[in-house]
Coordinates of C-alpha atoms in Angstrom, one line a residue:
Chain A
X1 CA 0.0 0.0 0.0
X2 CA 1.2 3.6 -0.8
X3 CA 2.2 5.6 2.2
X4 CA 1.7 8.6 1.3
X5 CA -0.9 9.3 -1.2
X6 CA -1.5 12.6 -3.4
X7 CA -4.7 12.3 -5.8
X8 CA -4.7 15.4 -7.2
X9 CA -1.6 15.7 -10.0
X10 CA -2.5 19.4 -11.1
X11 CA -4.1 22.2 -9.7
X12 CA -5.6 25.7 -10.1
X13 CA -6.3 28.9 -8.1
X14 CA -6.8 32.2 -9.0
X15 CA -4.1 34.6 -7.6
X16 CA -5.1 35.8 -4.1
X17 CA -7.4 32.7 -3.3
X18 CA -6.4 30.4 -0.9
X19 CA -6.1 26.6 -2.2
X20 CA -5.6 23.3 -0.8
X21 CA -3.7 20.4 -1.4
X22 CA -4.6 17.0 -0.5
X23 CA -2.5 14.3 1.4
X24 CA -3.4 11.0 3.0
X25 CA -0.9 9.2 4.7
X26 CA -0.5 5.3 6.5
X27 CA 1.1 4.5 9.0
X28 CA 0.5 1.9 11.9
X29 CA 3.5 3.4 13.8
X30 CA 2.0 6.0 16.8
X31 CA 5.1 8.1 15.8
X32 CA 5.4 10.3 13.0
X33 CA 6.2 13.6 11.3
X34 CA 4.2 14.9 8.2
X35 CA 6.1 17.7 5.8
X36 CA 5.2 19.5 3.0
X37 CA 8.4 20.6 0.3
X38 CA 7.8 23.0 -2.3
X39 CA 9.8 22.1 -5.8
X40 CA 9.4 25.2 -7.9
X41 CA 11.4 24.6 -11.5
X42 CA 14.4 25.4 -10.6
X43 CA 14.3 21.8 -9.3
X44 CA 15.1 22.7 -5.3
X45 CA 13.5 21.3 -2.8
X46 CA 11.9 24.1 -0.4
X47 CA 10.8 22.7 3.3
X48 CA 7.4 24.2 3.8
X49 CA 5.5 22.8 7.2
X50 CA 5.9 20.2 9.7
X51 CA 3.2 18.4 11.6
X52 CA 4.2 16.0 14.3
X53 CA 1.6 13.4 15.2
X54 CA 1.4 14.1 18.7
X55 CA 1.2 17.7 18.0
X56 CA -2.2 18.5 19.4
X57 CA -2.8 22.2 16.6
X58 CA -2.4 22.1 13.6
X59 CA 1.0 23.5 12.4
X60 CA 1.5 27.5 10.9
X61 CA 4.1 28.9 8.7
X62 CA 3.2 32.5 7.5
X63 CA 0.5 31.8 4.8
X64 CA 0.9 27.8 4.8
X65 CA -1.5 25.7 7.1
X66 CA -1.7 22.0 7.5
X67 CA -5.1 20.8 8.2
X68 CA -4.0 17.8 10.2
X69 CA -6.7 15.3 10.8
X70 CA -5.3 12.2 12.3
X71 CA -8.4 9.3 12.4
X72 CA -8.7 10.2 8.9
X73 CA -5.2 10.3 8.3
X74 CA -5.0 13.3 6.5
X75 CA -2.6 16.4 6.5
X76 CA -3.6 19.0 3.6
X77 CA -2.0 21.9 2.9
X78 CA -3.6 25.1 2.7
X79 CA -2.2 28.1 0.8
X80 CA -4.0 31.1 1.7
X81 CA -3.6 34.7 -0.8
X82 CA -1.8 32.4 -3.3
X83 CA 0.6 34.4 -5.1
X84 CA 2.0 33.6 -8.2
X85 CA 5.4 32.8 -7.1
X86 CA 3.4 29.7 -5.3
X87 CA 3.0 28.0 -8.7
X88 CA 5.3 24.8 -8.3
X89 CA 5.3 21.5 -7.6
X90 CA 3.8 20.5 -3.5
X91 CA 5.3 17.2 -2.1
X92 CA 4.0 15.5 1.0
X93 CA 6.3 13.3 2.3
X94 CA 6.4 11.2 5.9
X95 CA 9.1 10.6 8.6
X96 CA 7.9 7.1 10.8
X97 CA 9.4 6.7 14.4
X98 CA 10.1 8.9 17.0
X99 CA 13.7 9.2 15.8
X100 CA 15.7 7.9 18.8
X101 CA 18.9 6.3 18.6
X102 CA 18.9 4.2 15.3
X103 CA 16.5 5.7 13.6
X104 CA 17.2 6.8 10.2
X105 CA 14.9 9.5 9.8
X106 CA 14.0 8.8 6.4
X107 CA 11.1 10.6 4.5
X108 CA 8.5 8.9 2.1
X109 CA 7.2 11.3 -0.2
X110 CA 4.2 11.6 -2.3
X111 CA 4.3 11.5 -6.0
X112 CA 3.4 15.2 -5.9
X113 CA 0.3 18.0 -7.1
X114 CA 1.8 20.6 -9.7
X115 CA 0.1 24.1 -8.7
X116 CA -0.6 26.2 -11.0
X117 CA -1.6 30.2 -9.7
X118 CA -3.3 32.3 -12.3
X119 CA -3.0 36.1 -12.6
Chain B
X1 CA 26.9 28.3 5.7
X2 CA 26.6 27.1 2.5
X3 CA 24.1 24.1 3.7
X4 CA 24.0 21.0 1.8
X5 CA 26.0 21.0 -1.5
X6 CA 26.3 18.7 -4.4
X7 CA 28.9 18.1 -7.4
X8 CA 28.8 18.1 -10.2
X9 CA 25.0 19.5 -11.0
X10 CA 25.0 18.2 -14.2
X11 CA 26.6 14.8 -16.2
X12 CA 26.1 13.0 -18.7
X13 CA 27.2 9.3 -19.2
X14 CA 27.7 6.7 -21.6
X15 CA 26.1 3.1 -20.6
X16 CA 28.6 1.0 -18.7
X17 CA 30.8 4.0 -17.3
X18 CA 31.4 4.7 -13.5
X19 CA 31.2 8.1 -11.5
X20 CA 30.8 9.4 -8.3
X21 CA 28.4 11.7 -6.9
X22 CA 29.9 13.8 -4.1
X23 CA 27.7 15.3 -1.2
X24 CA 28.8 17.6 1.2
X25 CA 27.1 19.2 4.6
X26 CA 28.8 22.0 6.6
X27 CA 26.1 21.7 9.5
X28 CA 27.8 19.0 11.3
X29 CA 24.5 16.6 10.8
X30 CA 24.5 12.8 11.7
X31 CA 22.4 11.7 8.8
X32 CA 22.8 12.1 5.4
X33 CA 20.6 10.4 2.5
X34 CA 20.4 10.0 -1.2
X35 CA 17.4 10.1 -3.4
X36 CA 16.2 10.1 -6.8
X37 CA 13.5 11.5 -8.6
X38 CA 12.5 10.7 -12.0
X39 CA 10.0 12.8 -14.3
X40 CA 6.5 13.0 -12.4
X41 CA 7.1 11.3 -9.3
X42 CA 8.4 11.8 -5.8
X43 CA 11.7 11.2 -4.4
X44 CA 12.6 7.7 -3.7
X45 CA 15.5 6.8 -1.2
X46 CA 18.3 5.3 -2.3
X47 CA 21.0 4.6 0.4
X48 CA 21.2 6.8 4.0
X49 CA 23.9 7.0 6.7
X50 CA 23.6 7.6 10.0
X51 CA 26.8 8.7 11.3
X52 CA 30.0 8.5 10.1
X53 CA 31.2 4.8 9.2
X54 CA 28.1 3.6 8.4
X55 CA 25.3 3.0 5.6
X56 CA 22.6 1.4 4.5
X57 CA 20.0 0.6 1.9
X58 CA 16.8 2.6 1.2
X59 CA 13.7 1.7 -1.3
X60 CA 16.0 1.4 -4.4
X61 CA 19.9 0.7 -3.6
X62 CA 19.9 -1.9 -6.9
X63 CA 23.1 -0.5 -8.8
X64 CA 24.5 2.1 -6.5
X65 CA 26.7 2.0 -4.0
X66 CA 27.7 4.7 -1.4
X67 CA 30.2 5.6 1.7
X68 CA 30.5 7.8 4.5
X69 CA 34.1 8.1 5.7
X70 CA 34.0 11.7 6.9
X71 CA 31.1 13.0 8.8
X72 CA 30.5 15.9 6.1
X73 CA 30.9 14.0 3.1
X74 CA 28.3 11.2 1.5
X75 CA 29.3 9.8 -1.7
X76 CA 27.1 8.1 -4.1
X77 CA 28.9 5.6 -6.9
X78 CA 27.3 4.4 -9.8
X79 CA 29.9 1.4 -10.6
X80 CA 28.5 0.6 -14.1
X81 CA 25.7 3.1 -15.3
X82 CA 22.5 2.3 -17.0
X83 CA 19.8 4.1 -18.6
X84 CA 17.7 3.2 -15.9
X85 CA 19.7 5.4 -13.7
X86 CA 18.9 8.7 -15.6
X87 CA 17.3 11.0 -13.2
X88 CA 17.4 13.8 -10.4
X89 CA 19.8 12.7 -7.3
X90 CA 19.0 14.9 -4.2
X91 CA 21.2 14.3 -1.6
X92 CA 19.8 15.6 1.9
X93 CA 21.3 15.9 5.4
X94 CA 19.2 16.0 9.2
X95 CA 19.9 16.6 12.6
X96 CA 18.1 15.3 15.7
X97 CA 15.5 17.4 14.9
X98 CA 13.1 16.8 12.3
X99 CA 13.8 18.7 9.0
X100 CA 16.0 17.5 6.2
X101 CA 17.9 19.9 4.5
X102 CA 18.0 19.2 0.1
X103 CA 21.0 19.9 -2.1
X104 CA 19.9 21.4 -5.4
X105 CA 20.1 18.3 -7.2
X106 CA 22.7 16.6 -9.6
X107 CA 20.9 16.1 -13.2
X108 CA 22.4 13.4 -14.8
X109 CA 22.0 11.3 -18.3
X110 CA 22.9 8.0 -19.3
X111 CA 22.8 6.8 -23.2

């Protein structure tokens, strides 16, 4: 089963709306992180957000929300004003484990939802 | 700080040749990790460390091979390439924390 799904591969908003971007995530560890990158074309990838499962509100980052709902094991991202230098590709990606000794760390990521932001 | 930095950023190479893909963190992180990303999808781990000395294999280590033998510094070889192996490789660093920090990406081509 995928771990981190993203069903929406494009997107559109009108500049100055607010958008959202769909993630669902499994997991049957109690521990985990949730993150949002941004990949604009110049191919970087741009941390966004973080959302830590026992994080009891949702997580803020200027005009970047995640609307975390953990028994549907969801984390959306929500873009509020979207300007058009938000037009990129959004990846949702997954960290399992608390992270204690041992633990890699490593992130599962989404296949991605390509935003587009009209003027 | 420079961050997380990556040579060379772009490469192309004939099927069968070898290279090296050099990483390099100046933040003094324990973990390091290699992904790739090919057109349309996420990024899919290769091979991780985490610490100096040591490695191991992530979701798709088939043809790659990598080492850690200074704490700034993962490398990531590719002993015999194949056109299967064209793609993005991001190379990303963490600390105890919980954000991983990208390099801008290595582009590379194999005909």
């Amino acid at each position: 089963a995928q771990k981190i799904t993203q069903t929406q591969p494009g997107m559109f908003v009108q500049e100055k709306e607010a958008v959202t971007l769909d993630c669902t995530y499994d997991t049957s560890d109690p521990s985990y992180g949730l993150f949002w990158y941004k990949q604009p074309s110049s191919g970087e990838m741009i941390f966004l957000i973080y959302q830590g499962s026992y994080d009891q509100q949702n997580a803020t980052e200027g005009r970047y929300s995640l609307n975390f709902q953990k028994a549907r094991k969801s984390a959306n991202l929500v873009i509020s004003a979207s300007q058009l230098g938000d037009s990129a590709m959004y990846f949702c990606a997954m960290r399992e484990g608390r992270g204690s000794s041992g633990s890699a760390r490593q992130l599962t990521f989404g296949s991605g939802t390509q935003l587009t932001v009209l003027p | 700080n420079a961050g997380v930095t990556q040579t060379p950023k772009f490469r192309v190479l004939k099927t069968g040749q070898s290279m090296t893909l050099l990483c390099a963190q100046d933040m003094n992180h324990e973990y390091m990790y290699w992904y790739r990303q090919d057109p349309g999808m996420g990024l899919r781990l290769i091979h991780y460390s985490v610490g100096e000395g040591t490695t191991a294999k992530g979701e798709v280590p088939d043809g790659y091979n990598v080492s850690r033998l200074k704490k700034q510094n993962f490398l990531l070889g590719l002993e015999s390439a194949a056109p299967s192996q064209t793609s993005v490789y991001f190379c990303a660093s963490a600390d105890r924390l919980y954000e991983q920090y990208f390099g801008p990406g290595t582009r590379l081509t194999v005909t």
